[in-house]
mmCIF file of C-alpha atoms and ligand atoms in Angstrom:
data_model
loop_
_atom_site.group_PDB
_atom_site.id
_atom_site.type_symbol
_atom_site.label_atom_id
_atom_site.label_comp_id
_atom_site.label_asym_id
_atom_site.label_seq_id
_atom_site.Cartn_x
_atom_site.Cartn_y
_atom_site.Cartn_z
ATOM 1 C CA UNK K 1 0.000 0.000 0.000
ATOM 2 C CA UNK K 2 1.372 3.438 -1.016
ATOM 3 C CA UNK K 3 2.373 5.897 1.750
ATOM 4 C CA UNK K 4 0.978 9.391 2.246
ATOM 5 C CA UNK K 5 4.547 10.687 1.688
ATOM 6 C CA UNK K 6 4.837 8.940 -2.167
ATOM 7 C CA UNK K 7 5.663 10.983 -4.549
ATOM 8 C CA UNK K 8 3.173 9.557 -6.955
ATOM 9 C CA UNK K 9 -0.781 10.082 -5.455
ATOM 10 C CA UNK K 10 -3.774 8.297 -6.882
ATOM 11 C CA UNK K 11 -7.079 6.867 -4.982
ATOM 12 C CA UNK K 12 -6.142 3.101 -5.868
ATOM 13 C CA UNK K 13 -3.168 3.250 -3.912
ATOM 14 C CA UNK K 14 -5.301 2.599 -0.851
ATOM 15 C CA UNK K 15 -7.063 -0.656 -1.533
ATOM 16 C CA UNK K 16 -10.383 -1.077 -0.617
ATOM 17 C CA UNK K 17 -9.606 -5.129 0.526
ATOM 18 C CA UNK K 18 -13.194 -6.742 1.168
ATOM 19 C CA UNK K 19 -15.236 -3.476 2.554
ATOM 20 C CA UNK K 20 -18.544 -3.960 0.867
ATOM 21 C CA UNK K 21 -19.136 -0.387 1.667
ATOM 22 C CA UNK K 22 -16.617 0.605 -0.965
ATOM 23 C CA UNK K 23 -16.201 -0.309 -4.761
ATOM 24 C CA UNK K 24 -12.906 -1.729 -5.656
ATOM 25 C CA UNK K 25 -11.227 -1.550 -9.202
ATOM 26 C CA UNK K 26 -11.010 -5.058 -9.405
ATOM 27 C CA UNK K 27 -14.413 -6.021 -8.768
ATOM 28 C CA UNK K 28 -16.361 -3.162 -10.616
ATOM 29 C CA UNK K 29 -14.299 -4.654 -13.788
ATOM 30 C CA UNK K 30 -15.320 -8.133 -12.542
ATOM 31 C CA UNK K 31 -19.000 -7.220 -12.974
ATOM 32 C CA UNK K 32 -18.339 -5.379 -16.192
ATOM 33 C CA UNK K 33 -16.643 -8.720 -17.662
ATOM 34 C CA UNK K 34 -19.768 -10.354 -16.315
ATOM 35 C CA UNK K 35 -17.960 -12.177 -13.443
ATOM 36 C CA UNK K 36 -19.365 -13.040 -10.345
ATOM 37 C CA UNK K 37 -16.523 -11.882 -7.744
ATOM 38 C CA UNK K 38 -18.208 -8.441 -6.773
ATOM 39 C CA UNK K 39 -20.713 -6.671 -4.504
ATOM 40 C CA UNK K 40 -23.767 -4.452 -5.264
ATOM 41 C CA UNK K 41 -21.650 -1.535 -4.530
ATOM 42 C CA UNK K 42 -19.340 -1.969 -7.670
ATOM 43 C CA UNK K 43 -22.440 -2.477 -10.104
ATOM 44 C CA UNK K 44 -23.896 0.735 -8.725
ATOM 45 C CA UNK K 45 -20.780 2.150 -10.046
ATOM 46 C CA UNK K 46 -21.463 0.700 -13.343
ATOM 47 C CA UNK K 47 -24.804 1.515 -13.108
ATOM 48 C CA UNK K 48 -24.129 5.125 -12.562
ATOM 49 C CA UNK K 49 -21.902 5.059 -15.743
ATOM 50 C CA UNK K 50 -24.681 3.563 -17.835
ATOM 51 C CA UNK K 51 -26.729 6.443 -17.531
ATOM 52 C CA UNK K 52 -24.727 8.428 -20.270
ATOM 53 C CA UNK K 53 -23.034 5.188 -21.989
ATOM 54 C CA UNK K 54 -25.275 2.281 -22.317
ATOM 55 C CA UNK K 55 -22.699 0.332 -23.588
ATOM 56 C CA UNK K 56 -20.035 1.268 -20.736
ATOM 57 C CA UNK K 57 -18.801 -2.612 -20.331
ATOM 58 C CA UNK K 58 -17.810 -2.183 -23.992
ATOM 59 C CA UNK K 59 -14.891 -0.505 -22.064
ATOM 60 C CA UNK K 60 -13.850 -3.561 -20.337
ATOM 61 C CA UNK K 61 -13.976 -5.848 -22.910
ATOM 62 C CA UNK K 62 -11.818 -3.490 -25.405
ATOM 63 C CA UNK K 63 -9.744 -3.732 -22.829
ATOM 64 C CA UNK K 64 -9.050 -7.413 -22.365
ATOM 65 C CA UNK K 65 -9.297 -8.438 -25.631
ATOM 66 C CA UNK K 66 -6.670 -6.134 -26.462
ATOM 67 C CA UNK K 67 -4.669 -7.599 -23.931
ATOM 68 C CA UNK K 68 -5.422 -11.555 -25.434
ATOM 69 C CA UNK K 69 -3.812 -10.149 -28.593
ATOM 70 C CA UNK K 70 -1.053 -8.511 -27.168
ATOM 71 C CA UNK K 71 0.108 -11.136 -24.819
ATOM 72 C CA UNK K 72 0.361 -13.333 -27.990
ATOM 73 C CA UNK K 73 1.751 -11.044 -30.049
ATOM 74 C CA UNK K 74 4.646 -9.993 -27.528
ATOM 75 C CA UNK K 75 5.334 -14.002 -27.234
ATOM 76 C CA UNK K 76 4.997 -14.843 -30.334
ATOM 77 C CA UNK K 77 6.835 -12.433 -32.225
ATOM 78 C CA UNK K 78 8.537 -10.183 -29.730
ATOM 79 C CA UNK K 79 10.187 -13.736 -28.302
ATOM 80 C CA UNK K 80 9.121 -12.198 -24.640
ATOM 81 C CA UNK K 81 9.332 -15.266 -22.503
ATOM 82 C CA UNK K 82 9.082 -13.117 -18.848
ATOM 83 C CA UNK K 83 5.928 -10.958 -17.962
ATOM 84 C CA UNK K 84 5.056 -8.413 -15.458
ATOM 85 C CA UNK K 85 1.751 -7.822 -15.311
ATOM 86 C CA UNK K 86 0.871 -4.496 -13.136
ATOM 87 C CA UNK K 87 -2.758 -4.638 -11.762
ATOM 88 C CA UNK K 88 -3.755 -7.772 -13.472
ATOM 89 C CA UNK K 89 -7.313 -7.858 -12.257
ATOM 90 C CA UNK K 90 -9.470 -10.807 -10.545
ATOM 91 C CA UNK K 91 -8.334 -13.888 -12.582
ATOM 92 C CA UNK K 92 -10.421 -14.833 -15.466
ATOM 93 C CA UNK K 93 -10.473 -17.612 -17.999
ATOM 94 C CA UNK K 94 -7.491 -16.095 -20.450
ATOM 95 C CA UNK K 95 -5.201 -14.753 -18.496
ATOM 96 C CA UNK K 96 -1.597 -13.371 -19.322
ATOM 97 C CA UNK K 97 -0.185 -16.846 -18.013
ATOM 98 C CA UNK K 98 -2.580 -19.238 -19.929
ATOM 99 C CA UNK K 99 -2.320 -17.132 -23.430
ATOM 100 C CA UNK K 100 1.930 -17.068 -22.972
ATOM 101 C CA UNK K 101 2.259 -20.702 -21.711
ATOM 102 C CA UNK K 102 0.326 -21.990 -24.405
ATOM 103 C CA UNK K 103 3.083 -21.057 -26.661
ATOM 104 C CA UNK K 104 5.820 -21.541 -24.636
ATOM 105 C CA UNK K 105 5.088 -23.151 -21.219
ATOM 106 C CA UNK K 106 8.254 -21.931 -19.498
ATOM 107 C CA UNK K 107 7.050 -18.302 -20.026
ATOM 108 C CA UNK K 108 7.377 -16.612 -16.998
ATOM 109 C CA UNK K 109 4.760 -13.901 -15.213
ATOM 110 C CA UNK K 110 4.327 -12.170 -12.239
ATOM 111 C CA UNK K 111 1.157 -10.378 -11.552
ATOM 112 C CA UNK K 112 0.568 -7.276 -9.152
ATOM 113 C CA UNK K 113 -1.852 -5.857 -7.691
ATOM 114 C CA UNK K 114 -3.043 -3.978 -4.730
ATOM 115 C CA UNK K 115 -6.395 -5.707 -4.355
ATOM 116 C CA UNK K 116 -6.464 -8.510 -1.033
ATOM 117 C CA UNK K 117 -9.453 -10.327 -2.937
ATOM 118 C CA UNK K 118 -7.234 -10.221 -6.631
ATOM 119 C CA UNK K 119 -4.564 -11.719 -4.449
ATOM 120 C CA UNK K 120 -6.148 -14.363 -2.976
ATOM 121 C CA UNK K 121 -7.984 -15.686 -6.213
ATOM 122 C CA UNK K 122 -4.544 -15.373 -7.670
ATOM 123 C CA UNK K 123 -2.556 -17.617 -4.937
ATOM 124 C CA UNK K 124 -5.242 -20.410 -5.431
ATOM 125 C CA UNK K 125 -5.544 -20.504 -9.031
ATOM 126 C CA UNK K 126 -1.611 -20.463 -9.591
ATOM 127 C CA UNK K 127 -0.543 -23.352 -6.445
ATOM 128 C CA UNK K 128 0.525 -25.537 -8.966
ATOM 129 C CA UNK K 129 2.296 -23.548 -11.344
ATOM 130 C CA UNK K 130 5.479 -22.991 -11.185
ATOM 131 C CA UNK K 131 6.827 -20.160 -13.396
ATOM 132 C CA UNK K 132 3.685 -17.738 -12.520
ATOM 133 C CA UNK K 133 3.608 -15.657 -9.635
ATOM 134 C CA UNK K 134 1.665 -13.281 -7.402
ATOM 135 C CA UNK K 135 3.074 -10.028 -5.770
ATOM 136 C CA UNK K 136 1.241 -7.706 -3.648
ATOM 137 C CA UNK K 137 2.590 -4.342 -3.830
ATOM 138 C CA UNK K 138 1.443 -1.106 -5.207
ATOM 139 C CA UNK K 139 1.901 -0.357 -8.952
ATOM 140 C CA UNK K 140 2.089 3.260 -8.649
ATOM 141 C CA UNK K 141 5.027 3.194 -6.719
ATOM 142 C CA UNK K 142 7.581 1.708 -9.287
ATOM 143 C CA UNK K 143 10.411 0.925 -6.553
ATOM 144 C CA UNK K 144 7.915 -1.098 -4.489
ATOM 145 C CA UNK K 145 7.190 -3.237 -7.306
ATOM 146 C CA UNK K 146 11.160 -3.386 -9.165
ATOM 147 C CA UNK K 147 12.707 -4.072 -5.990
ATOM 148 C CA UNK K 148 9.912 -6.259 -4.702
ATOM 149 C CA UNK K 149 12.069 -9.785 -3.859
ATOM 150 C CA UNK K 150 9.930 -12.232 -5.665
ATOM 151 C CA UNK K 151 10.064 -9.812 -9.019
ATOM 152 C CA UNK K 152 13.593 -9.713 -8.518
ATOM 153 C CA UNK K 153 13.881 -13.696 -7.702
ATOM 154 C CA UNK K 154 11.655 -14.367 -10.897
ATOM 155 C CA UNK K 155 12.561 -12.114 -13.051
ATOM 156 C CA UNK K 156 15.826 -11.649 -15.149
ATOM 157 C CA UNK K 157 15.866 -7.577 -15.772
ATOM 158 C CA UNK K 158 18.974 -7.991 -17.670
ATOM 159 C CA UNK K 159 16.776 -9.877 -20.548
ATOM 160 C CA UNK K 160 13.806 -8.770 -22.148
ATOM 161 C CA UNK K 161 10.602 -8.178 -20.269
ATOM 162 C CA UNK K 162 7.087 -6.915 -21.153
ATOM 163 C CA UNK K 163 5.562 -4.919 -19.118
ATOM 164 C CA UNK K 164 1.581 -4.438 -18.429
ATOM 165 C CA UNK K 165 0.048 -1.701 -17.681
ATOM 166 C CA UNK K 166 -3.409 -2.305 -19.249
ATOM 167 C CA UNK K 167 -6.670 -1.124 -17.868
ATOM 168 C CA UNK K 168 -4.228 0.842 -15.044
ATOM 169 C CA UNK K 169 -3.362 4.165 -15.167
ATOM 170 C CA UNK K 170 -6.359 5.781 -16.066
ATOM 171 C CA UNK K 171 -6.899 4.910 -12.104
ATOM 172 C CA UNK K 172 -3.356 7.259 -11.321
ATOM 173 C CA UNK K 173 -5.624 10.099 -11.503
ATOM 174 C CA UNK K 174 -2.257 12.841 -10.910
ATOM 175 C CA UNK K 175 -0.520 14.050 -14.077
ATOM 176 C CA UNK K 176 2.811 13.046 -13.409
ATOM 177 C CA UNK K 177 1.897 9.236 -14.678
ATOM 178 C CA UNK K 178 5.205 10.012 -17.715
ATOM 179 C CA UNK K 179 7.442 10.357 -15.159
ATOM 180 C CA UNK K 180 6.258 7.160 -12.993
ATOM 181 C CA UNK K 181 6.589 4.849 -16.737
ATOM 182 C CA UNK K 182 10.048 6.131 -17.359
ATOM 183 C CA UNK K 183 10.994 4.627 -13.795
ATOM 184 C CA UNK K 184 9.513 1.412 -15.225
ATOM 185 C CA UNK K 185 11.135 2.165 -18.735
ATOM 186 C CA UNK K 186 14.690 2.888 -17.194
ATOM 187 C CA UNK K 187 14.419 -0.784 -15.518
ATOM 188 C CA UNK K 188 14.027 -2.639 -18.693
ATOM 189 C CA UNK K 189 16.564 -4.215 -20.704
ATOM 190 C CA UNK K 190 16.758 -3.545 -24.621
ATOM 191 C CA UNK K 191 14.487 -5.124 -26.795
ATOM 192 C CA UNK K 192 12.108 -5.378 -23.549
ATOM 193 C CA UNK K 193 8.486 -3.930 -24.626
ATOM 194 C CA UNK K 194 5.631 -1.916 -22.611
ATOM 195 C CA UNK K 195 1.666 -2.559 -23.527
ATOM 196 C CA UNK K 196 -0.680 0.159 -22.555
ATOM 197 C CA UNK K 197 -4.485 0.042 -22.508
ATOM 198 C CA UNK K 198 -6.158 3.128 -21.074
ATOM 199 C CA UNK K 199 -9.515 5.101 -21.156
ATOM 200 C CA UNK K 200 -9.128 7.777 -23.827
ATOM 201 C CA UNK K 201 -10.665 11.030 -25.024
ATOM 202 C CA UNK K 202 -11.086 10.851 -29.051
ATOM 203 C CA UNK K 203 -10.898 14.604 -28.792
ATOM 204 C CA UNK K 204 -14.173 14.791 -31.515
ATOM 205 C CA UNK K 205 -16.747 17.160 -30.901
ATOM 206 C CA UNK K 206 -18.925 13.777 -31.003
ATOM 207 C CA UNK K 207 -17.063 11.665 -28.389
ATOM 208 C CA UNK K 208 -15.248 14.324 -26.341
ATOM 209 C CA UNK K 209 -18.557 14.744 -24.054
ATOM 210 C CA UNK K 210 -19.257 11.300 -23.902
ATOM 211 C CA UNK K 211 -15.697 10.535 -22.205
ATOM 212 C CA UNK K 212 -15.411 13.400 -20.137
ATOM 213 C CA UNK K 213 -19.188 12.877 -18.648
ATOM 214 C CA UNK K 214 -18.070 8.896 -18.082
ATOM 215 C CA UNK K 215 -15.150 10.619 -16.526
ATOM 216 C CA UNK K 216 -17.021 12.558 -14.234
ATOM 217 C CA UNK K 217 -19.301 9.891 -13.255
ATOM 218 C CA UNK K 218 -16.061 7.825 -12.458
ATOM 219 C CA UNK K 219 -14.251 9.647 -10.231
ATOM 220 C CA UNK K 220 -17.255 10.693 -8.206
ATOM 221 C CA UNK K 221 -18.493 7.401 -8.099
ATOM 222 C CA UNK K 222 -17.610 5.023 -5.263
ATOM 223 C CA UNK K 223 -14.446 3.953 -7.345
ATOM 224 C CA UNK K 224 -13.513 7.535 -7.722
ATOM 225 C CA UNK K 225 -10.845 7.089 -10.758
ATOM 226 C CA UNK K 226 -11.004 6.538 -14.026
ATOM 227 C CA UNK K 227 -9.151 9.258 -16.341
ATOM 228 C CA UNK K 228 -9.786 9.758 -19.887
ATOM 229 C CA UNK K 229 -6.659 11.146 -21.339
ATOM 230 C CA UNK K 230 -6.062 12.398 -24.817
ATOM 231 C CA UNK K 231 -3.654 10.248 -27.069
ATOM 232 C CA UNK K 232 -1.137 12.731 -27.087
ATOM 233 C CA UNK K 233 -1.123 12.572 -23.513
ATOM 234 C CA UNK K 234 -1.006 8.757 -23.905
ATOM 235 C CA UNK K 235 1.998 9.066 -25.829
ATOM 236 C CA UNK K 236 4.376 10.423 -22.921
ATOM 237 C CA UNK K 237 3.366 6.877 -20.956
ATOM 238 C CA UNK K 238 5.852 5.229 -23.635
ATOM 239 C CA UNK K 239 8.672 8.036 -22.989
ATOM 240 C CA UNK K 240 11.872 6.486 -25.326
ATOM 241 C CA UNK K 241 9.964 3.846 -26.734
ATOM 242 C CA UNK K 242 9.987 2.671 -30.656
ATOM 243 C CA UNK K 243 5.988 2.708 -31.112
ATOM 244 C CA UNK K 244 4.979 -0.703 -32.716
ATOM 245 C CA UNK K 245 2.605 0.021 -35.578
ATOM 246 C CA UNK K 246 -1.127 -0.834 -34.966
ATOM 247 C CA UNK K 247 -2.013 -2.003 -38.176
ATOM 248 C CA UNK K 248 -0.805 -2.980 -41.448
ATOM 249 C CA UNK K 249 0.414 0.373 -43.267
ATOM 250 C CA UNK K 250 -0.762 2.043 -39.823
ATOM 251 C CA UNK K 251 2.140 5.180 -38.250
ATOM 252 C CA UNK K 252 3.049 4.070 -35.156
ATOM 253 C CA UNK K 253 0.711 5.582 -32.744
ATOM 254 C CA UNK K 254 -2.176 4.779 -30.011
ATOM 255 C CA UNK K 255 -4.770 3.258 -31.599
ATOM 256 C CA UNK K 256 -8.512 2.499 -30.679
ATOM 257 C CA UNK K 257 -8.318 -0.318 -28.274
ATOM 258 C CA UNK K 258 -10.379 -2.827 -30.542
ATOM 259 C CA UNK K 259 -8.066 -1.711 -33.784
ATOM 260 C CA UNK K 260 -4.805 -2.684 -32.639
ATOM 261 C CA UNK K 261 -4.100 -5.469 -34.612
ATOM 262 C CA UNK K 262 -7.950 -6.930 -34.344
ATOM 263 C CA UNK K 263 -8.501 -10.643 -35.351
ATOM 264 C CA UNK K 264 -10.418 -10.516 -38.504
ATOM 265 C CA UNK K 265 -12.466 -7.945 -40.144
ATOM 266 C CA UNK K 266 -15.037 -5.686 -38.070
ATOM 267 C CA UNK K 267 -18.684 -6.546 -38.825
ATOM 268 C CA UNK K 268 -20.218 -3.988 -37.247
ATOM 269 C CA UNK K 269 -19.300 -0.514 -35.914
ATOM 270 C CA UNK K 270 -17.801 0.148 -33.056
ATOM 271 C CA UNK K 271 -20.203 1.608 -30.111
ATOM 272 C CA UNK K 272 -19.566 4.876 -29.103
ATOM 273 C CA UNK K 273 -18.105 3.393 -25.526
ATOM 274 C CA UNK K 274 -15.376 1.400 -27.862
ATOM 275 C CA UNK K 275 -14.399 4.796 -29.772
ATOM 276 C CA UNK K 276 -13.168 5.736 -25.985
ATOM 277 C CA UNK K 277 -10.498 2.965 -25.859
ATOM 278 C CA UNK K 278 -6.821 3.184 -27.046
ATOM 279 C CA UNK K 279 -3.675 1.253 -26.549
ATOM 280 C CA UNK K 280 -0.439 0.831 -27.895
ATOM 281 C CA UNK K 281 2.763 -1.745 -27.360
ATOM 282 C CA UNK K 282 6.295 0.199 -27.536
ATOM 283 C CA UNK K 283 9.322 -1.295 -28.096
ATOM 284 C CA UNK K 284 12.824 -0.058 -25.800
ATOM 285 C CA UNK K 285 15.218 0.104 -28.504
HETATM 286 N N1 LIG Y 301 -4.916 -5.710 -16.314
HETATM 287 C C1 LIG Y 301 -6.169 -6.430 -16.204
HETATM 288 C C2 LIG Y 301 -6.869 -6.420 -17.525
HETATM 289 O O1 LIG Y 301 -6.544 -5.567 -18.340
HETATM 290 O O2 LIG Y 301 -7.731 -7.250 -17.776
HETATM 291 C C3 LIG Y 301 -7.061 -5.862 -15.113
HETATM 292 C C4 LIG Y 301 -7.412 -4.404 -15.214
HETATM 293 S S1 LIG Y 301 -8.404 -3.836 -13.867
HETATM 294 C C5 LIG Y 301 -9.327 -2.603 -14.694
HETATM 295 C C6 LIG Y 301 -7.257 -2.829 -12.941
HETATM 296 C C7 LIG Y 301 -6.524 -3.599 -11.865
HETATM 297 O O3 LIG Y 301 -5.497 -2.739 -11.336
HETATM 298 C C8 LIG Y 301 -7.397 -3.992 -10.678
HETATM 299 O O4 LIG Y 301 -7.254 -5.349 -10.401
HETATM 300 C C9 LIG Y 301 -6.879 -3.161 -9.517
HETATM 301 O O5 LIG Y 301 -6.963 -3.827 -8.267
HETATM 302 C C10 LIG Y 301 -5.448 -2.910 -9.946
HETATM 303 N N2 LIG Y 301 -4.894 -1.689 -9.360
HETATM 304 C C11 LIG Y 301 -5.412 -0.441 -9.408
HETATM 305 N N3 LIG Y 301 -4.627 0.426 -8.744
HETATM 306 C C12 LIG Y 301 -3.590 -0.304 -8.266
HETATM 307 C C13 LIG Y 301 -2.438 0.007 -7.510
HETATM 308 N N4 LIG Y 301 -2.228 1.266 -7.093
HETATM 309 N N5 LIG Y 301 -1.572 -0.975 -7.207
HETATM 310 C C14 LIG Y 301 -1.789 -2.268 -7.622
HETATM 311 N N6 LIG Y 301 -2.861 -2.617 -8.351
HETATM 312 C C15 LIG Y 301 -3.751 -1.665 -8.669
#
């Protein structure tokens, strides 16, 4: 849990454990991903959000499914074999271990998060598996979680590593979030990669009210985060990174979450909720 002297402040670094009184992070995306881990509290949030965006679990689900394809594509092609997952959520059925491990089962991945009920779910699900690990520690403080022992013990930082931050730091509501990723980005070896998922503003006169009212609703929910930042502010969360290209023929940029490298063609348009999405996978040179 983050101090009240860290230089990096954001709501989620106090985690809300089992308090049914209080949405967590964890379990308001549970219910969005149409889990059952979560309390009445963190649909209320959803609820709430509803009200101006029908469609708000669309958010969720660009979310993960981005990070299905990523994880693949960063073993796959990138050759990434070690994984640190920051604020990897309440296990579900593909998760970063199961999608790497399938193509190479030595593929190694810790997981962090802040959230007593993520860990817990984690610890049981992962007993038997060697080469996958859970660390409680707090991902806004990069230190905590670089220096943690069981990162350092399962992790090689002087090989390539890909680092998660997807679905995260749109909760790390202060606006010094470049300088926190460039503590992460200084850590990694060359050829080590960073994927980013993250609540955006599409900056149209369409779209802009529709993410800053989902904002509002957020952060004055009982979650109380949930930034929607403008790509160009997305940008300085990769700071010295080679930008992989989200599409064929595409400039290396941020992309709509459910665009970056999507599985087949799109049948249908995306929902205003999904035009509020981006990510993006950089590449240290
Ligand atoms: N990465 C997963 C995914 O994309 O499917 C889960 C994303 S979920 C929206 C965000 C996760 O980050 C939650 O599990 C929450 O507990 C965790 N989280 C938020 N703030 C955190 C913090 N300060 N330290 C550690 N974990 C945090």
């Amino acid at each position: 849990m983050g101090s009240t002297t860290s230089k990096y402040d954001a709501p989620s670094m106090v985690p809300v454990g089992v308090d049914p009184t209080r949405a967590s992070i964890a379990r308001v995306y549970d219910a969005a991903l149409g889990g059952k881990d979560n309390y009445a509290i963190d649909r209320e949030v959803l609820r709430q959000v509803a009200t101006v965006a029908p469609e708000v679990n669309d958010l969720a689900w660009s979310n993960r499914n981005f990070l299905t394809r990523a994880i693949r594509f960063l073993t796959d092609q990138g050759g990434i074999r070690q994984f640190l997952d920051c604020g990897s959520g309440l296990p579900t059925a593909e998760n970063t271990h199961q999608i790497a491990q399938r193509i190479d089962e030595h593929a190694r991945v810790v997981y962090v998060d802040n959230d007593p009920v993520v860990i817990a779910h984690g610890e049981a699900l992962l007993e038997e598996n060697e080469v996958t690990h859970f660390v409680s520690a707090d991902i806004f403080e990069p230190q905590d979680v670089l220096q943690h022992p069981l990162v350092r013990k399962y992790l090689d930082f002087t090989k390539p590593v890909a680092l998660l931050q997807v679905g995260t730091l749109h909760h790390y509501t202060s606006d010094n979030g470049a300088e926190l990723m460039r503590e992460y980005v200084d850590a990694l070896a060359p050829g080590s990669f960073v994927a980013i998922s993250h609540f955006l503003d599409p900056e149209t006169p369409e779209l802009s009210p529709l993410a800053r009212r989902m904002e509002e609703l957020f952060l004055h929910s009982p979650m109380g985060s949930g930034m929607f930042r403008t790509k160009a502010q997305l940008r300085e969360f990769l700071p010295g990174l080679e930008i992989i290209p989200p599409g064929p023929g595409e400039e290396p940029d941020f992309t709509l979450s459910d665009m970056w490298w999507p599985d087949g063609p799109r049948l249908r348009p995306l929902s205003p909720v999904e035009q509020c999405s981006a990510a993006a996978v950089g590449r240290k040179p």
